[in-house]
Coordinates of C-alpha atoms in Angstrom, one line a residue:
Chain A
X1 CA 0.1 0.1 0.3
X2 CA 0.9 3.4 -0.2
X3 CA 3.0 2.7 -3.4
X4 CA 0.7 5.7 -5.7
X5 CA 1.9 8.5 -3.2
X6 CA 5.1 8.4 -4.8
X7 CA 3.4 9.2 -8.3
X8 CA 2.9 12.6 -9.8
X9 CA -0.6 12.6 -9.8
X10 CA -2.2 15.5 -7.7
X11 CA -2.7 14.5 -3.8
X12 CA -6.5 14.5 -4.3
X13 CA -6.0 11.6 -7.5
X14 CA -3.3 10.1 -4.6
X15 CA -5.9 9.9 -2.0
X16 CA -9.0 8.3 -4.5
X17 CA -6.7 5.3 -5.8
X18 CA -5.1 4.5 -2.3
X19 CA -6.3 1.0 -0.9
X20 CA -7.2 2.3 2.4
X21 CA -9.8 4.9 1.1
X22 CA -11.4 3.0 -0.8
X23 CA -11.1 0.3 2.1
X24 CA -13.3 2.8 3.7
X25 CA -15.4 3.8 0.3
X26 CA -16.3 0.2 -0.4
X27 CA -19.1 -0.5 2.4
X28 CA -20.1 3.4 3.0
X29 CA -21.7 2.2 -0.7
X30 CA -20.3 0.4 -3.6
X31 CA -20.4 -3.7 -0.4
X32 CA -23.3 -1.8 1.8
X33 CA -23.6 -4.1 4.8
X34 CA -27.2 -3.6 5.0
X35 CA -28.3 -3.3 0.6
X36 CA -25.9 -4.8 -0.9
X37 CA -24.7 -7.9 1.1
X38 CA -27.4 -8.2 3.1
X39 CA -25.9 -9.4 5.9
X40 CA -26.7 -8.3 9.7
X41 CA -30.3 -8.8 9.3
X42 CA -31.6 -9.5 12.9
X43 CA -30.6 -6.3 14.2
X44 CA -31.2 -4.6 11.3
X45 CA -34.9 -5.4 12.0
X46 CA -35.6 -5.6 15.0
X47 CA -33.9 -2.0 16.0
X48 CA -35.3 0.0 13.9
X49 CA -38.5 0.4 15.0
X50 CA -37.3 4.3 15.6
X51 CA -34.7 6.0 14.4
X52 CA -32.8 6.9 17.5
X53 CA -32.8 3.2 18.2
X54 CA -31.3 2.8 14.8
X55 CA -28.7 4.8 15.4
X56 CA -27.7 3.8 19.1
X57 CA -27.7 0.5 17.7
X58 CA -25.5 1.5 14.2
X59 CA -23.0 3.5 16.5
X60 CA -22.9 0.8 18.9
X61 CA -21.9 -1.8 16.2
X62 CA -19.3 0.2 14.7
X63 CA -17.0 0.4 17.9
X64 CA -17.8 -3.4 18.2
X65 CA -16.6 -3.9 14.3
X66 CA -13.4 -1.0 14.8
X67 CA -11.8 -2.5 17.8
X68 CA -12.5 -6.3 16.6
X69 CA -11.3 -5.4 12.7
X70 CA -8.1 -3.6 14.8
X71 CA -7.6 -6.8 16.8
X72 CA -7.8 -9.3 14.8
X73 CA -5.7 -8.2 12.4
X74 CA -2.8 -6.8 15.2
X75 CA -3.3 -10.8 16.3
X76 CA -3.3 -12.0 13.1
X77 CA 0.4 -14.0 13.4
X78 CA 0.0 -15.7 16.5
X79 CA -3.9 -16.8 15.8
X80 CA -3.7 -20.5 14.3
X81 CA -5.9 -21.2 11.5
X82 CA -7.7 -23.9 13.2
X83 CA -9.0 -22.4 16.2
X84 CA -9.7 -18.5 14.2
X85 CA -13.5 -19.1 13.9
X86 CA -13.3 -19.4 18.1
X87 CA -11.2 -17.0 18.5
X88 CA -12.8 -14.0 16.9
X89 CA -16.2 -15.1 18.0
X90 CA -14.4 -14.9 21.9
X91 CA -12.3 -10.9 20.8
X92 CA -16.2 -10.0 19.8
X93 CA -17.9 -10.9 22.9
X94 CA -15.5 -9.2 25.0
X95 CA -15.9 -6.0 23.7
X96 CA -20.0 -6.3 23.1
X97 CA -19.5 -7.1 26.8
X98 CA -17.7 -3.9 27.4
X99 CA -20.1 -2.1 24.8
X100 CA -23.4 -3.2 26.7
X101 CA -22.2 -2.2 30.7
X102 CA -21.2 1.4 28.5
X103 CA -24.3 1.6 26.6
X104 CA -26.1 1.3 30.6
X105 CA -23.8 3.5 32.0
X106 CA -25.0 6.3 29.9
X107 CA -28.8 5.9 29.6
X108 CA -31.0 2.9 31.0
X109 CA -33.7 4.0 28.7
X110 CA -31.4 3.0 25.6
X111 CA -30.2 0.2 27.5
X112 CA -34.0 -0.4 28.0
X113 CA -35.0 -0.3 24.5
X114 CA -32.7 -2.3 22.6
X115 CA -32.9 -4.6 24.7
X116 CA -30.9 -8.4 24.5
X117 CA -30.7 -6.9 21.2
X118 CA -27.1 -5.4 22.0
X119 CA -25.3 -8.7 23.5
X120 CA -26.4 -10.3 20.0
X121 CA -23.9 -7.9 18.3
X122 CA -21.8 -10.9 19.6
X123 CA -23.8 -12.4 16.7
X124 CA -24.1 -10.0 13.7
X125 CA -22.7 -11.5 10.8
X126 CA -20.9 -8.2 9.4
X127 CA -18.6 -8.2 12.3
X128 CA -17.4 -12.1 11.7
X129 CA -17.1 -11.7 8.1
X130 CA -15.0 -8.9 8.0
X131 CA -12.4 -10.3 10.8
X132 CA -12.9 -13.5 8.8
X133 CA -12.6 -12.2 4.7
X134 CA -10.6 -8.7 5.9
X135 CA -9.2 -8.1 9.4
X136 CA -7.2 -11.3 9.3
X137 CA -5.4 -10.6 5.8
X138 CA -4.6 -6.8 6.1
X139 CA -2.5 -4.8 8.3
X140 CA -4.3 -3.0 11.1
X141 CA -4.5 0.7 9.3
X142 CA -6.6 -0.8 6.5
X143 CA -8.8 -3.0 8.5
X144 CA -9.4 -0.1 10.9
X145 CA -10.6 1.9 7.4
X146 CA -12.5 -1.1 6.4
X147 CA -14.3 -1.3 9.9
X148 CA -14.8 1.9 9.7
X149 CA -16.5 2.1 6.3
X150 CA -18.3 -1.0 7.4
X151 CA -19.7 0.2 10.5
X152 CA -21.0 3.4 9.2
X153 CA -22.5 2.1 6.0
X154 CA -24.4 -0.2 8.5
X155 CA -25.5 2.3 10.5
X156 CA -26.7 4.4 7.4
X157 CA -28.8 1.5 6.3
X158 CA -29.9 0.9 9.9
X159 CA -31.2 4.9 9.9
X160 CA -32.8 4.2 6.6
X161 CA -35.2 1.8 7.8
X162 CA -35.5 3.3 10.8
X163 CA -36.3 6.9 9.7
X164 CA -38.7 5.5 7.4
X165 CA -40.5 2.9 9.8
X166 CA -40.7 5.7 11.9
X167 CA -41.6 8.6 10.6
X168 CA -45.0 6.0 8.6
X169 CA -45.4 4.3 11.7
X170 CA -45.4 6.8 14.3
X171 CA -46.1 10.1 12.9
X172 CA -42.7 12.0 14.3
X173 CA -39.2 11.3 13.4
X174 CA -36.5 11.3 15.9
X175 CA -39.3 12.0 18.5
X176 CA -40.8 15.2 17.2
X177 CA -43.7 15.4 15.1
X178 CA -43.6 15.8 11.8
X179 CA -47.3 15.2 10.1
X180 CA -50.1 17.6 11.3
X181 CA -52.2 15.8 14.0
X182 CA -55.1 14.8 12.0
X183 CA -52.5 11.8 9.9
X184 CA -53.6 8.0 10.5
X185 CA -50.4 6.3 11.9
X186 CA -49.4 3.2 9.8
X187 CA -49.0 1.0 13.1
X188 CA -47.9 -1.8 10.9
X189 CA -44.6 -0.1 10.2
X190 CA -43.0 -0.2 13.6
X191 CA -44.6 -3.9 14.1
X192 CA -42.3 -7.1 13.2
X193 CA -43.9 -7.1 9.1
X194 CA -43.2 -3.1 9.1
X195 CA -39.2 -4.3 9.1
X196 CA -39.9 -6.9 6.5
X197 CA -41.4 -4.5 3.9
X198 CA -39.7 -1.8 4.7
X199 CA -36.0 -3.4 3.8
X200 CA -37.6 -5.0 1.1
X201 CA -39.2 -2.1 -0.5
X202 CA -35.4 -0.9 -0.4
X203 CA -33.9 -3.2 -1.8
X204 CA -36.7 -2.8 -4.7
X205 CA -35.5 0.9 -4.9
X206 CA -31.8 -0.1 -5.1
X207 CA -32.6 -3.7 -7.6
X208 CA -34.7 -0.9 -9.7
X209 CA -31.5 1.6 -10.0
X210 CA -29.3 -0.6 -10.4
X211 CA -31.2 -2.1 -13.4
X212 CA -31.6 1.5 -15.1
X213 CA -28.1 1.9 -14.8
X214 CA -26.9 -1.3 -16.3
X215 CA -29.5 -0.5 -19.3
X216 CA -27.6 3.1 -19.6
Chain B
X1 CA -43.6 -15.5 36.0
X2 CA -44.1 -18.3 38.9
X3 CA -47.8 -18.9 36.8
X4 CA -46.7 -19.8 33.4
X5 CA -47.7 -22.9 32.3
X6 CA -45.0 -24.7 30.5
X7 CA -47.9 -25.1 28.1
X8 CA -48.2 -21.5 27.4
X9 CA -44.2 -21.7 27.8
X10 CA -44.4 -23.5 24.3
X11 CA -46.9 -21.8 22.7
X12 CA -45.6 -18.9 23.4
X13 CA -42.4 -19.7 22.3
X14 CA -43.6 -21.0 18.7
X15 CA -46.0 -19.3 17.9
X16 CA -47.5 -15.9 19.6
X17 CA -43.8 -14.4 19.5
X18 CA -42.2 -17.0 16.8
X19 CA -38.7 -16.3 17.4
X20 CA -38.0 -15.5 13.3
X21 CA -40.9 -13.9 12.4
X22 CA -41.8 -11.6 15.4
X23 CA -38.2 -11.2 17.3
X24 CA -36.0 -11.3 13.9
X25 CA -33.7 -14.0 15.3
X26 CA -32.2 -16.1 12.8
X27 CA -33.1 -14.0 9.6
X28 CA -29.7 -15.5 7.8
X29 CA -30.2 -18.9 8.0
X30 CA -33.5 -18.1 6.9
X31 CA -33.5 -16.4 4.4
X32 CA -31.0 -18.0 3.2
X33 CA -31.4 -22.1 3.6
X34 CA -35.3 -22.0 2.9
X35 CA -34.5 -22.5 -1.0
X36 CA -35.8 -26.1 -0.6
X37 CA -38.0 -28.1 1.8
X38 CA -36.5 -30.7 2.2
X39 CA -33.0 -29.1 3.2
X40 CA -35.3 -26.2 5.2
X41 CA -36.5 -29.2 7.5
X42 CA -33.2 -30.9 8.5
X43 CA -31.8 -27.4 9.2
X44 CA -34.9 -27.1 11.5
X45 CA -34.0 -30.0 12.7
X46 CA -30.0 -28.9 13.8
X47 CA -30.8 -25.7 14.7
X48 CA -33.7 -27.1 17.4
X49 CA -31.1 -29.8 18.1
X50 CA -28.8 -27.0 19.4
X51 CA -31.0 -25.1 20.7
X52 CA -32.0 -27.7 23.5
X53 CA -28.4 -28.3 24.5
X54 CA -27.1 -24.9 24.9
X55 CA -29.9 -23.9 26.6
X56 CA -29.6 -26.8 29.1
X57 CA -26.0 -25.7 29.4
X58 CA -26.6 -21.6 29.9
X59 CA -28.8 -22.5 32.8
X60 CA -26.2 -24.3 34.3
X61 CA -23.3 -21.5 33.4
X62 CA -26.2 -18.6 34.8
X63 CA -26.8 -20.4 38.3
X64 CA -22.8 -21.6 38.6
X65 CA -21.7 -17.5 37.3
X66 CA -24.1 -15.8 40.3
X67 CA -22.6 -18.4 42.5
X68 CA -19.4 -17.1 41.9
X69 CA -20.3 -13.4 41.4
X70 CA -19.3 -12.9 37.2
X71 CA -22.0 -12.7 35.4
X72 CA -20.1 -9.6 33.3
X73 CA -18.7 -13.5 31.9
X74 CA -22.1 -14.3 30.8
X75 CA -22.1 -13.6 27.3
X76 CA -18.2 -14.5 26.2
X77 CA -19.5 -18.3 28.3
X78 CA -22.5 -18.6 26.0
X79 CA -21.1 -18.3 22.6
X80 CA -17.9 -20.4 23.5
X81 CA -21.1 -23.5 24.7
X82 CA -22.7 -22.6 21.1
X83 CA -20.0 -22.6 19.2
X84 CA -18.5 -26.1 20.7
X85 CA -22.2 -27.7 20.3
X86 CA -22.4 -26.6 17.0
X87 CA -19.0 -28.6 16.2
X88 CA -20.2 -31.7 17.6
X89 CA -23.4 -31.2 15.6
X90 CA -21.4 -30.6 12.6
X91 CA -19.3 -33.5 13.2
X92 CA -21.9 -35.5 13.4
X93 CA -23.7 -34.8 10.5
X94 CA -20.7 -35.1 8.4
X95 CA -20.2 -39.1 9.4
X96 CA -23.5 -39.9 9.7
X97 CA -24.5 -37.9 6.2
X98 CA -22.1 -36.5 4.5
X99 CA -24.9 -35.3 1.4
X100 CA -26.7 -33.3 3.7
X101 CA -23.1 -32.1 5.1
X102 CA -23.0 -30.4 1.7
X103 CA -26.6 -29.5 1.3
X104 CA -26.2 -27.3 4.3
X105 CA -22.5 -25.6 3.6
X106 CA -21.9 -23.0 4.9
X107 CA -24.8 -22.4 6.8
X108 CA -24.2 -25.3 8.5
X109 CA -21.4 -23.7 11.2
X110 CA -22.8 -20.8 11.0
X111 CA -25.6 -21.6 12.9
X112 CA -22.8 -20.6 16.0
X113 CA -23.8 -16.7 14.7
X114 CA -27.9 -17.3 14.3
X115 CA -28.8 -14.8 16.7
X116 CA -32.0 -17.5 17.6
X117 CA -29.7 -19.7 19.4
X118 CA -27.8 -17.1 21.4
X119 CA -30.7 -15.0 21.9
X120 CA -33.3 -17.7 23.3
X121 CA -29.9 -18.4 25.9
X122 CA -30.2 -14.8 26.7
X123 CA -34.3 -14.7 26.9
X124 CA -34.3 -17.3 28.8
X125 CA -32.1 -15.5 31.6
X126 CA -34.2 -12.9 32.0
X127 CA -37.2 -14.5 32.7
X128 CA -35.9 -16.4 35.2
X129 CA -37.2 -19.7 34.0
X130 CA -35.9 -22.8 35.8
X131 CA -34.6 -26.2 34.6
X132 CA -37.9 -27.3 32.9
X133 CA -39.1 -24.8 31.9
X134 CA -36.0 -23.5 29.7
X135 CA -36.5 -27.1 28.2
X136 CA -39.5 -26.8 27.5
X137 CA -38.6 -22.6 26.1
X138 CA -36.0 -24.2 23.5
X139 CA -38.3 -27.0 22.2
X140 CA -40.5 -24.4 21.8
X141 CA -38.3 -21.9 20.4
X142 CA -37.3 -24.6 17.7
X143 CA -40.3 -25.8 16.7
X144 CA -41.6 -22.3 15.5
X145 CA -38.2 -22.1 13.8
X146 CA -37.8 -25.1 11.9
X147 CA -42.0 -24.2 11.1
X148 CA -41.0 -20.4 9.5
X149 CA -38.4 -22.1 7.5
X150 CA -41.2 -24.7 6.3
X151 CA -43.9 -22.4 5.0
X152 CA -40.9 -19.9 3.7
X153 CA -39.3 -23.1 2.1
X154 CA -43.5 -24.1 0.5
X155 CA -43.8 -21.2 -0.3
X156 CA -40.4 -20.4 -2.4
X157 CA -41.2 -24.0 -3.9
X158 CA -43.9 -22.6 -5.5
X159 CA -42.3 -19.2 -6.3
X160 CA -39.6 -21.1 -8.7
X161 CA -42.8 -21.9 -10.9
X162 CA -43.6 -18.1 -11.5
X163 CA -42.9 -15.2 -13.7
X164 CA -41.8 -12.7 -11.7
X165 CA -40.1 -9.0 -12.4
X166 CA -36.1 -9.1 -12.5
X167 CA -36.3 -6.4 -9.9
X168 CA -38.3 -8.8 -8.1
X169 CA -36.1 -11.6 -7.6
X170 CA -33.9 -12.1 -4.9
X171 CA -33.3 -11.6 -1.4
X172 CA -36.6 -8.7 -1.5
X173 CA -39.4 -10.7 -2.6
X174 CA -38.3 -13.6 -0.2
X175 CA -38.6 -10.1 2.5
X176 CA -41.9 -9.4 1.1
X177 CA -43.3 -12.5 1.4
X178 CA -41.3 -13.2 4.9
X179 CA -43.4 -9.7 5.9
X180 CA -47.0 -11.7 5.1
X181 CA -45.8 -14.3 7.1
X182 CA -45.2 -12.2 9.9
X183 CA -48.6 -10.5 9.6
X184 CA -50.9 -13.6 9.9
X185 CA -48.4 -15.1 12.4
X186 CA -50.2 -11.6 14.5
X187 CA -53.2 -13.5 14.4
X188 CA -51.9 -15.6 17.2
X189 CA -51.7 -13.2 19.6
X190 CA -54.7 -13.6 21.5
X191 CA -53.9 -16.8 22.0
X192 CA -51.8 -16.1 25.3
X193 CA -54.4 -14.5 27.4

């Protein structure tokens, strides 16, 4: 990495081409965990009933993803191949326990509304997937960028779902009323079924955009 | 808590609060292995088995951790137990039925990261279930998971013969069906009261 910086392109161009920037961007958009890879569906659907929950969950996941990516990549030469998955899970579980206690200390209400889903970050496929597919093969710096990109991409996806569901199901956004008071809430959107429908519709939108671009 | 009969716990875990359709646990295998009826049934069986074993172990571990006053180890020890159980099941299936082993593919080791199993262990701890209650709860959750998987597989097998627009194909369509299934499962909500 970093071999392009010696070239006589501009600084920005080299920044654009450098692998670490690309690691960051791909998680946000091209390989977005929610919309493209469709990973980590359980927390995505379960806690996206309000925008604030979705946002908090996204940040918690980003933190765990970042820390576990960095630790896995710095230990990548010491972990024997046979027990790597088990070691990754242990690393992830430790960081999740930390996150759980930190959230409890910051806001009991938030901890209650997220419930068991904070602990369930352990089994979020995105985190284990990045540890196995990226962090175990790359340097700490690149893994950091990858974790940050994927985490923010995940937060973005959760937020897209949470905002739509809260807006239609509750008539509010971040707890503030958005529609006039005679707005009839679509209760179904905050129920489990609404989660499935909202994600399906987002995927449809993305598919339609992709088709359009392929044709053009 | 004590007033919950075992039958109610079973119905609650399998139908009213179905793990897949009401709690969104275990969505990955639900979307991934629900293409064929046969695979779905066996996957359901494997998950139910892992659920029962890990739920029993979780009960033991919880009592032990309370005794030594180290509740912060809960998450880590649960996940270790689940991972070892899955390893056991994986070796067993590989030995007994190589064909099934290939059909389940990557989703077999991924049972470890099936949220439904860890979720089950955490929920039973939160609800303060005893040994027998935990067993029934795990059985109900496993049945509910298998039931949802089989329903989904049946629908998707039919869909293979239908002509759908290109845009809808794939995950989006599966999610729409899951949404409708989830809506219909809400009809069970009155059963408990």
